Amino acid sequence: MSDQALPQPDAASAPADVTSDPAASTSASVSALLAAQALRLVEERFPDALGAVLGGSASRGTARATSDLDLAVLLPDTGTSRREVIRHEGRPAELFLHTRADVPGFFERDRLLRRGTILFIYDQGIPLLDREGDLARVRGRARALLAAGPAPLTGAERERSRYVLTCFLDDLLDTPPTERYEQLATADFVLREAAHLLTAHHGAWTGIGRWLPRRLLAADPERGEALLAGHRAAAERAETAPLAAAVEKVLALVGGPLREGYVQAR
């Protein structure tokens, strides 16, 4: 589409039966509001933008009145790639700004980090603007990289993850329930490291924050659920056995616990 904004996404992106579900209808309305605000932001602050796509809760259909804007903007090569947080029309907006020439480098960084943050925004976000088809090409590249999966762990990385997870599992089992701060902090780390290792084992994308359970369950519903339920048991009831059992099953996939004999090369 040449030199114009794409059609507003509210009707196209909402489910067909949205009117029968008040919650879905509300979310669709909020998503449409966020898309309109995001497009105004791009037009006001980046009039030379080649393309723009709105990610986050708006693109997932889970937007709330308090949701912020997660916006990727494709800039001409005369611009500067950066990450910027601003407030637009009273709403926080996190901007991922990339020149056309810099996009491949950001995509490769995402692949190596194995989280795919930028890739997912470009692939799954709501397209707002595509002046000369550049955004469509970038989205196609993002989609191909996501389908191919993240960079696999090297042998050294996998062994280090086994060792680190084993060490913190031992710490978790060794921490008495009376030491709740230490127990909770250790359980958090155990969950993160186990999720990292499990998603890597399946060649799947991982995540942080709210995305950790989402990516974990997508990669391995059974073992992922066991890890999350185990973490909840530790948090709510000071019971570490369920989390420890779930971690043991993850470690069994990659050769079991690793303690003595581990060597980390410089």
CSV table of N, CA and C in Angstrom, one decimal, residues 164-176 179-194 227 230-231 234-235 239-240 243-244 247:
chain,number,residue,atom,x,y,z
A,164,VAL,N,24.3,-25.3,36.6
A,164,VAL,CA,23.7,-24.2,37.4
A,164,VAL,C,22.4,-24.6,37.9
A,165,LEU,N,21.5,-25.3,37.1
A,165,LEU,CA,20.2,-25.7,37.6
A,165,LEU,C,20.4,-26.8,38.7
A,166,THR,N,21.3,-27.7,38.6
A,166,THR,CA,21.6,-28.7,39.6
A,166,THR,C,22.0,-28.0,40.9
A,167,CYS,N,22.9,-27.0,40.8
A,167,CYS,CA,23.3,-26.3,42.0
A,167,CYS,C,22.2,-25.6,42.8
A,168,PHE,N,21.3,-24.9,42.0
A,168,PHE,CA,20.2,-24.2,42.6
A,168,PHE,C,19.1,-25.2,43.1
A,169,LEU,N,19.0,-26.3,42.4
A,169,LEU,CA,18.1,-27.3,42.9
A,169,LEU,C,18.5,-27.8,44.3
A,170,ASP,N,19.8,-28.1,44.4
A,170,ASP,CA,20.4,-28.5,45.7
A,170,ASP,C,20.1,-27.4,46.8
A,171,ASP,N,20.4,-26.2,46.4
A,171,ASP,CA,20.1,-25.1,47.4
A,171,ASP,C,18.7,-25.0,47.8
A,172,LEU,N,17.8,-25.2,46.8
A,172,LEU,CA,16.3,-25.2,47.1
A,172,LEU,C,16.0,-26.3,48.1
A,173,LEU,N,16.5,-27.5,47.9
A,173,LEU,CA,16.1,-28.6,48.8
A,173,LEU,C,16.8,-28.4,50.2
A,174,ASP,N,17.9,-27.7,50.2
A,174,ASP,CA,18.7,-27.5,51.4
A,174,ASP,C,18.2,-26.3,52.3
A,175,THR,N,17.3,-25.4,51.7
A,175,THR,CA,16.8,-24.3,52.4
A,175,THR,C,15.6,-24.6,53.2
A,176,PRO,N,15.7,-24.4,54.6
A,176,PRO,CA,14.5,-24.7,55.4
A,176,PRO,C,13.3,-23.8,55.1
A,179,GLU,N,13.2,-20.1,56.3
A,179,GLU,CA,14.0,-19.1,55.6
A,179,GLU,C,13.2,-18.8,54.3
A,180,ARG,N,12.1,-18.1,54.4
A,180,ARG,CA,11.2,-17.9,53.3
A,180,ARG,C,11.8,-17.0,52.2
A,181,TYR,N,12.5,-16.0,52.6
A,181,TYR,CA,13.0,-15.1,51.6
A,181,TYR,C,14.0,-15.8,50.7
A,182,GLU,N,14.9,-16.6,51.4
A,182,GLU,CA,15.9,-17.4,50.6
A,182,GLU,C,15.2,-18.4,49.8
A,183,GLN,N,14.2,-19.1,50.3
A,183,GLN,CA,13.5,-20.1,49.6
A,183,GLN,C,12.8,-19.6,48.3
A,184,LEU,N,12.2,-18.5,48.5
A,184,LEU,CA,11.4,-17.9,47.4
A,184,LEU,C,12.4,-17.4,46.3
A,185,ALA,N,13.5,-16.8,46.7
A,185,ALA,CA,14.4,-16.3,45.7
A,185,ALA,C,15.1,-17.4,44.9
A,186,THR,N,15.4,-18.5,45.6
A,186,THR,CA,15.9,-19.7,45.0
A,186,THR,C,14.9,-20.4,44.1
A,187,ALA,N,13.7,-20.5,44.5
A,187,ALA,CA,12.6,-21.1,43.7
A,187,ALA,C,12.5,-20.3,42.4
A,188,ASP,N,12.5,-19.0,42.5
A,188,ASP,CA,12.4,-18.1,41.3
A,188,ASP,C,13.5,-18.5,40.3
A,189,PHE,N,14.7,-18.5,40.8
A,189,PHE,CA,15.9,-18.8,39.9
A,189,PHE,C,15.8,-20.2,39.3
A,190,VAL,N,15.3,-21.2,40.1
A,190,VAL,CA,15.2,-22.5,39.6
A,190,VAL,C,14.2,-22.6,38.5
A,191,LEU,N,13.1,-21.9,38.6
A,191,LEU,CA,12.1,-21.9,37.6
A,191,LEU,C,12.6,-21.3,36.3
A,192,ARG,N,13.3,-20.2,36.4
A,192,ARG,CA,13.8,-19.5,35.2
A,192,ARG,C,14.8,-20.4,34.5
A,193,GLU,N,15.8,-21.0,35.3
A,193,GLU,CA,16.8,-21.8,34.6
A,193,GLU,C,16.2,-23.1,34.0
A,194,ALA,N,15.2,-23.7,34.7
A,194,ALA,CA,14.6,-24.9,34.2
A,194,ALA,C,13.8,-24.5,32.9
A,227,LEU,N,6.4,-27.5,36.3
A,227,LEU,CA,7.3,-26.5,36.8
A,227,LEU,C,6.5,-25.3,37.5
A,230,GLY,N,4.8,-26.4,40.6
A,230,GLY,CA,5.8,-26.6,41.7
A,230,GLY,C,6.2,-25.3,42.2
A,231,HIS,N,6.4,-24.3,41.4
A,231,HIS,CA,6.8,-23.0,41.8
A,231,HIS,C,5.7,-22.4,42.7
A,234,ALA,N,5.8,-23.8,46.2
A,234,ALA,CA,6.8,-23.2,47.0
A,234,ALA,C,6.4,-21.8,47.4
A,235,ALA,N,5.8,-21.1,46.6
A,235,ALA,CA,5.4,-19.7,46.9
A,235,ALA,C,4.3,-19.7,47.9
A,239,GLU,N,6.3,-25.5,50.1
A,239,GLU,CA,6.6,-26.9,49.7
A,239,GLU,C,7.5,-26.9,48.5
A,240,THR,N,8.7,-27.4,48.6
A,240,THR,CA,9.6,-27.4,47.5
A,240,THR,C,9.7,-28.8,46.7
A,243,LEU,N,8.3,-28.8,43.0
A,243,LEU,CA,9.2,-28.1,42.1
A,243,LEU,C,10.5,-28.9,41.8
A,244,ALA,N,11.0,-29.5,42.9
A,244,ALA,CA,12.2,-30.3,42.7
A,244,ALA,C,11.9,-31.5,41.8
A,247,VAL,N,11.8,-30.4,38.2
A,247,VAL,CA,13.1,-30.0,37.7
A,247,VAL,C,13.9,-31.3,37.4
